[in-house]
mmCIF file of C-alpha atoms in Angstrom:
data_model
loop_
_atom_site.group_PDB
_atom_site.id
_atom_site.type_symbol
_atom_site.label_atom_id
_atom_site.label_comp_id
_atom_site.label_asym_id
_atom_site.label_seq_id
_atom_site.Cartn_x
_atom_site.Cartn_y
_atom_site.Cartn_z
ATOM 1 C CA UNK A 1 9.475 16.044 -13.233
ATOM 2 C CA UNK A 2 8.150 16.439 -9.575
ATOM 3 C CA UNK A 3 8.325 13.379 -6.857
ATOM 4 C CA UNK A 4 5.243 12.089 -5.470
ATOM 5 C CA UNK A 5 6.137 12.092 -1.947
ATOM 6 C CA UNK A 6 2.710 10.566 -0.905
ATOM 7 C CA UNK A 7 2.633 7.935 -3.486
ATOM 8 C CA UNK A 8 6.506 7.423 -2.573
ATOM 9 C CA UNK A 9 5.535 6.815 1.242
ATOM 10 C CA UNK A 10 2.680 4.581 0.591
ATOM 11 C CA UNK A 11 4.331 2.452 -2.016
ATOM 12 C CA UNK A 12 7.420 1.914 0.151
ATOM 13 C CA UNK A 13 5.489 0.983 3.254
ATOM 14 C CA UNK A 14 3.592 -1.569 1.214
ATOM 15 C CA UNK A 15 6.804 -2.771 -0.261
ATOM 16 C CA UNK A 16 8.244 -3.279 3.325
ATOM 17 C CA UNK A 17 5.277 -4.992 4.322
ATOM 18 C CA UNK A 18 5.291 -7.266 1.315
ATOM 19 C CA UNK A 19 8.742 -8.393 1.778
ATOM 20 C CA UNK A 20 8.436 -8.728 5.439
ATOM 21 C CA UNK A 21 5.691 -11.605 4.515
ATOM 22 C CA UNK A 22 8.167 -13.377 1.869
ATOM 23 C CA UNK A 23 11.287 -13.046 4.002
ATOM 24 C CA UNK A 24 9.592 -14.385 7.457
ATOM 25 C CA UNK A 25 6.043 -15.032 7.117
ATOM 26 C CA UNK A 26 5.597 -16.246 10.643
ATOM 27 C CA UNK A 27 7.296 -13.117 12.481
ATOM 28 C CA UNK A 28 5.140 -10.959 9.912
ATOM 29 C CA UNK A 29 2.119 -12.715 11.045
ATOM 30 C CA UNK A 30 2.816 -11.930 14.417
ATOM 31 C CA UNK A 31 3.420 -8.388 13.866
ATOM 32 C CA UNK A 32 -0.320 -8.133 12.363
ATOM 33 C CA UNK A 33 -1.855 -9.798 15.398
ATOM 34 C CA UNK A 34 -1.525 -13.377 15.416
ATOM 35 C CA UNK A 35 0.466 -15.076 18.069
ATOM 36 C CA UNK A 36 0.008 -18.581 17.188
ATOM 37 C CA UNK A 37 1.777 -20.343 14.469
ATOM 38 C CA UNK A 38 -0.270 -20.637 11.007
ATOM 39 C CA UNK A 39 -0.757 -23.733 9.275
ATOM 40 C CA UNK A 40 1.189 -24.485 6.223
ATOM 41 C CA UNK A 41 -1.772 -23.429 3.904
ATOM 42 C CA UNK A 42 -2.022 -19.932 5.709
ATOM 43 C CA UNK A 43 1.721 -19.681 5.070
ATOM 44 C CA UNK A 44 1.023 -20.203 1.541
ATOM 45 C CA UNK A 45 -1.466 -17.432 1.799
ATOM 46 C CA UNK A 46 1.017 -15.349 3.599
ATOM 47 C CA UNK A 47 3.739 -15.314 0.938
ATOM 48 C CA UNK A 48 0.991 -14.942 -1.776
ATOM 49 C CA UNK A 49 -0.057 -11.823 -0.023
ATOM 50 C CA UNK A 50 3.737 -10.537 0.521
ATOM 51 C CA UNK A 51 4.321 -11.058 -3.093
ATOM 52 C CA UNK A 52 1.003 -8.665 -3.864
ATOM 53 C CA UNK A 53 1.872 -6.256 -1.655
ATOM 54 C CA UNK A 54 5.466 -6.224 -2.569
ATOM 55 C CA UNK A 55 4.411 -5.668 -6.509
ATOM 56 C CA UNK A 56 2.017 -3.113 -5.848
ATOM 57 C CA UNK A 57 4.365 -1.549 -3.506
ATOM 58 C CA UNK A 58 7.562 -1.331 -6.002
ATOM 59 C CA UNK A 59 5.148 -0.231 -8.928
ATOM 60 C CA UNK A 60 3.584 2.439 -6.751
ATOM 61 C CA UNK A 61 6.886 3.781 -5.491
ATOM 62 C CA UNK A 62 8.529 3.903 -8.825
ATOM 63 C CA UNK A 63 5.484 5.570 -10.611
ATOM 64 C CA UNK A 64 5.921 8.277 -7.718
ATOM 65 C CA UNK A 65 9.564 8.762 -8.355
ATOM 66 C CA UNK A 66 9.303 9.136 -11.805
ATOM 67 C CA UNK A 67 6.766 11.685 -11.530
ATOM 68 C CA UNK A 68 4.010 9.719 -13.395
ATOM 69 C CA UNK A 69 0.169 8.992 -12.605
ATOM 70 C CA UNK A 70 -0.291 7.302 -9.355
ATOM 71 C CA UNK A 71 -4.001 7.233 -9.386
ATOM 72 C CA UNK A 72 -4.145 3.650 -10.801
ATOM 73 C CA UNK A 73 -1.588 2.317 -8.130
ATOM 74 C CA UNK A 74 -3.242 3.899 -5.573
ATOM 75 C CA UNK A 75 -6.664 1.897 -6.677
ATOM 76 C CA UNK A 76 -4.884 -1.139 -6.737
ATOM 77 C CA UNK A 77 -3.414 -0.622 -3.352
ATOM 78 C CA UNK A 78 -6.908 0.286 -2.085
ATOM 79 C CA UNK A 79 -8.502 -2.634 -3.876
ATOM 80 C CA UNK A 80 -5.899 -5.100 -2.163
ATOM 81 C CA UNK A 81 -7.095 -3.848 1.383
ATOM 82 C CA UNK A 82 -10.670 -4.138 0.331
ATOM 83 C CA UNK A 83 -10.161 -7.659 -0.472
ATOM 84 C CA UNK A 84 -8.191 -8.303 2.854
ATOM 85 C CA UNK A 85 -11.252 -6.024 4.899
ATOM 86 C CA UNK A 86 -13.879 -8.384 3.385
ATOM 87 C CA UNK A 87 -12.149 -11.203 4.017
ATOM 88 C CA UNK A 88 -11.323 -10.387 7.635
ATOM 89 C CA UNK A 89 -15.163 -9.435 8.349
ATOM 90 C CA UNK A 90 -16.386 -13.025 7.079
ATOM 91 C CA UNK A 91 -14.415 -14.433 9.993
ATOM 92 C CA UNK A 92 -14.544 -11.467 12.418
ATOM 93 C CA UNK A 93 -15.858 -13.265 14.963
ATOM 94 C CA UNK A 94 -13.144 -16.181 14.909
ATOM 95 C CA UNK A 95 -10.521 -13.378 15.059
ATOM 96 C CA UNK A 96 -8.609 -12.732 18.357
ATOM 97 C CA UNK A 97 -9.162 -9.104 19.778
ATOM 98 C CA UNK A 98 -5.743 -8.191 18.613
ATOM 99 C CA UNK A 99 -6.265 -9.560 14.976
ATOM 100 C CA UNK A 100 -9.583 -7.414 15.067
ATOM 101 C CA UNK A 101 -7.771 -4.414 15.767
ATOM 102 C CA UNK A 102 -4.447 -4.815 13.964
ATOM 103 C CA UNK A 103 -5.397 -6.721 11.054
ATOM 104 C CA UNK A 104 -8.639 -5.534 10.118
ATOM 105 C CA UNK A 105 -7.653 -1.545 11.449
ATOM 106 C CA UNK A 106 -4.884 -1.743 8.972
ATOM 107 C CA UNK A 107 -7.060 -2.736 6.144
ATOM 108 C CA UNK A 108 -9.211 -0.132 6.820
ATOM 109 C CA UNK A 109 -6.686 2.606 7.244
ATOM 110 C CA UNK A 110 -5.110 0.819 3.875
ATOM 111 C CA UNK A 111 -8.519 1.576 2.095
ATOM 112 C CA UNK A 112 -8.812 5.123 3.216
ATOM 113 C CA UNK A 113 -4.877 5.722 2.066
ATOM 114 C CA UNK A 114 -5.241 4.453 -1.132
ATOM 115 C CA UNK A 115 -8.633 5.951 -1.843
ATOM 116 C CA UNK A 116 -7.452 9.359 -1.092
ATOM 117 C CA UNK A 117 -4.261 8.845 -3.032
ATOM 118 C CA UNK A 118 -6.038 8.033 -6.125
ATOM 119 C CA UNK A 119 -8.731 11.152 -5.588
ATOM 120 C CA UNK A 120 -6.400 13.610 -4.013
ATOM 121 C CA UNK A 121 -5.837 16.837 -6.097
ATOM 122 C CA UNK A 122 -2.778 16.860 -8.227
ATOM 123 C CA UNK A 123 -0.503 19.621 -7.196
ATOM 124 C CA UNK A 124 1.256 21.774 -10.492
ATOM 125 C CA UNK A 125 4.651 23.313 -10.329
ATOM 126 C CA UNK A 126 4.387 26.694 -11.917
ATOM 127 C CA UNK A 127 6.709 26.620 -14.804
ATOM 128 C CA UNK A 128 8.542 30.096 -15.162
ATOM 129 C CA UNK A 129 8.279 31.445 -18.508
ATOM 130 C CA UNK A 130 11.638 32.414 -20.456
ATOM 131 C CA UNK A 131 12.249 35.952 -20.330
ATOM 132 C CA UNK A 132 11.159 37.836 -23.693
ATOM 133 C CA UNK A 133 14.321 38.970 -25.498
ATOM 134 C CA UNK A 134 14.039 42.853 -26.729
ATOM 135 C CA UNK A 135 13.391 43.519 -30.300
ATOM 136 C CA UNK A 136 16.096 44.835 -32.155
#
C-alpha cells in the first residue's frame, strides 16, 4: 500500500480550511480577503462551506492514506471550488480587490489542483517477484 502524497496534502489543506471556517468563521473570512464582519446569513454560509470542506478534506486524506483511489474526491474538491468560483464571478464587481485576488484566485487554484489530482497518471510500484527455488 502506497500513500498518495498529493492526495494527502490536498485533503489536509482542505480539511484545515474547513475547520478554520467552523471554529472561527469571522477570522477565516478575514483571511480570505474580507475585512468586514459578515452578516448572520453570511456566517451561516461560511459554516456550511466549512462543513463541506472539512468533509471533502477528511475523505480525500483518508483515501490517500489508505492507498485508495482518490480521483473521485479530487473531483468533489474541484467541484466545490467551481461552485465557489462561479458564485464569486457573479458578484465580481461588488467584491473588494483583496476578495477578488484571494477568494477567486484561491478557488481557481483549487479547481486546477482538483482537476490535476483527478487526471494525473497513477504511479505503480514495482513488485519484486519471489525468486524461484531450484528444482530437486
